[in-house]
XYZ file of C-alpha atoms in Angstrom:
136
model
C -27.963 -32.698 7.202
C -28.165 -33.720 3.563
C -25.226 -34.945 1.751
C -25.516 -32.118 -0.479
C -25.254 -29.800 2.084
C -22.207 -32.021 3.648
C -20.274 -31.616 0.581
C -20.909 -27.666 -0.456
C -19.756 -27.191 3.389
C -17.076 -29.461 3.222
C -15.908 -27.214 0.075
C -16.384 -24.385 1.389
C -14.220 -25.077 3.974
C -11.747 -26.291 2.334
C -11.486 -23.519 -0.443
C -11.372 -21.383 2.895
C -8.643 -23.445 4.210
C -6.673 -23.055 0.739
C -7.194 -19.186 0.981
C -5.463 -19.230 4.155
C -2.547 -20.952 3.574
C -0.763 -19.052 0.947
C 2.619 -17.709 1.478
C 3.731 -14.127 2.409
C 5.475 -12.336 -0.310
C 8.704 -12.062 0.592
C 10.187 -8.566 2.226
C 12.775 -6.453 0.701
C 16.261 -6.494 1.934
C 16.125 -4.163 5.177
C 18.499 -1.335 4.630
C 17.178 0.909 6.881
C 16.624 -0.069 10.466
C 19.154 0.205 13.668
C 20.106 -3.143 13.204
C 20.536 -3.614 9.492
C 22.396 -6.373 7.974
C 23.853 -3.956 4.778
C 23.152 -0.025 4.198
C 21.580 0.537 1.082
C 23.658 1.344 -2.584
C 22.481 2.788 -5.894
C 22.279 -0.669 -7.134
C 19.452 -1.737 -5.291
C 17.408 1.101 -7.572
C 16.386 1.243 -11.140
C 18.668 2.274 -13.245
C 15.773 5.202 -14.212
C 15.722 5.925 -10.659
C 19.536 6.154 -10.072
C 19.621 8.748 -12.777
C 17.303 10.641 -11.001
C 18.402 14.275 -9.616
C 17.545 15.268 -6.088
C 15.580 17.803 -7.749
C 13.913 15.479 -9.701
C 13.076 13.235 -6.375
C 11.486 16.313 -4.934
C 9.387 16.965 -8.147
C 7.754 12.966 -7.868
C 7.946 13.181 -4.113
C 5.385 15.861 -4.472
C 3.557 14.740 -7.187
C 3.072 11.676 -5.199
C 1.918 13.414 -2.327
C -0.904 15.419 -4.036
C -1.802 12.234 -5.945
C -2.477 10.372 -1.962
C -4.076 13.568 -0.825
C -6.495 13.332 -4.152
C -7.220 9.248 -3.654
C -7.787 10.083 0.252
C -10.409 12.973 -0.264
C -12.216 10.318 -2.599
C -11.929 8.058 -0.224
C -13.320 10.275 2.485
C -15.789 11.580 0.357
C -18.000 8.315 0.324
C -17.147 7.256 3.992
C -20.254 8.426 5.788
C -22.262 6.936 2.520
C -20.567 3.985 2.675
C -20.946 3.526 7.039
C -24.566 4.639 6.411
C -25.035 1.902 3.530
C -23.705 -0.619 5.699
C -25.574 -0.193 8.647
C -28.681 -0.575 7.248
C -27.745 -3.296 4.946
C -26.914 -5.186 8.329
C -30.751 -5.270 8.340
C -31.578 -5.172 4.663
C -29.322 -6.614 2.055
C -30.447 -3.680 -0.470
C -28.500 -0.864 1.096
C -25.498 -2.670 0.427
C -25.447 -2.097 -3.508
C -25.027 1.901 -2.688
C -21.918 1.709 -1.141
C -18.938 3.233 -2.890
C -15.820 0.853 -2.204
C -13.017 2.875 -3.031
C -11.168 -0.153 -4.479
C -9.394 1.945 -7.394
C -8.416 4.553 -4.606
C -7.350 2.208 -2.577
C -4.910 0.365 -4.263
C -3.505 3.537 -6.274
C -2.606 4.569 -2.441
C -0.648 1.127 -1.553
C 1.241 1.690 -4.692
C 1.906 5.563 -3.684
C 3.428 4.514 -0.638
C 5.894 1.935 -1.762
C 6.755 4.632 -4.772
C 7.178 7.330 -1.554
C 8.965 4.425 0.616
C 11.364 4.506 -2.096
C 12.086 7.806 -3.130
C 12.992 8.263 0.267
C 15.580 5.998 0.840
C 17.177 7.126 -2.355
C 17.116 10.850 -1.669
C 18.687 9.778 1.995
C 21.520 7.911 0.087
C 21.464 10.788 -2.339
C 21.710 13.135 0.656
C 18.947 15.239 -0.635
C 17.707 17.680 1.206
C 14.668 17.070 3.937
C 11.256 17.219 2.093
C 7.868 18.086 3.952
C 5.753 18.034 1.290
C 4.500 13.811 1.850
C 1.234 13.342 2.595
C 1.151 11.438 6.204
């Protein structure tokens, strides 16, 4: 093995080794499970959000909803494409450049969530009424 090849391997690993040893972020205060240290208060919201009505929390929590439903039917939409793309470019390296990764749809989603995750513990300490209309 060349020493050229020695050192692009031996930083290679170690960028890999770099990429693996970042920290977690670190969690929100848990407010919600059986064993919770503290219940949750208005304070731990916006101030925007703490204004909010519990008809207004229905109103996002919907909007929400049909904005997941939207990203997921994109998403969906170039899933057999995309499986299809990357089974053949397991043998050829062409098919790869017609997949479709979703990235935009993807993270839009991930934000959705934590956006849902928290509208719902605010209508709970709101004591809103049940909604039905999140995606799943």
């Amino acid at each position: 093995m060349s020493s050229r090849n020695r050192a692009v391997g031996s930083a290679f690993f170690a960028l890999l080794l770099a990429g693996c040893n970042t920290a977690p972020p670190a969690l929100p205060p848990d407010t919600t499970s059986l064993n919770r240290v503290r219940n949750a208060t208005l304070a731990d919201f916006p101030l925007e959000d703490q204004a909010m009505s519990c008809d207004d929390i229905a109103k996002q929590r919907g909007d929400i909803a049909a904005a997941m439903q939207a990203d997921s039917s994109a998403i969906d939409a170039n899933r057999t494409r995309n499986q299809i793309a990357g089974y053949f470019g397991a043998l050829f390296i062409l098919p790869a450049i017609a997949m479709v990764p979703n990235n935009t749809e993807r993270d839009d989603v991930a934000k959705l969530y934590g956006r849902r995750d928290t509208l719902i513990k605010l209508s709970a300490l709101k004591n809103c009424a049940v909604a039905s209309n999140d995606a799943k």
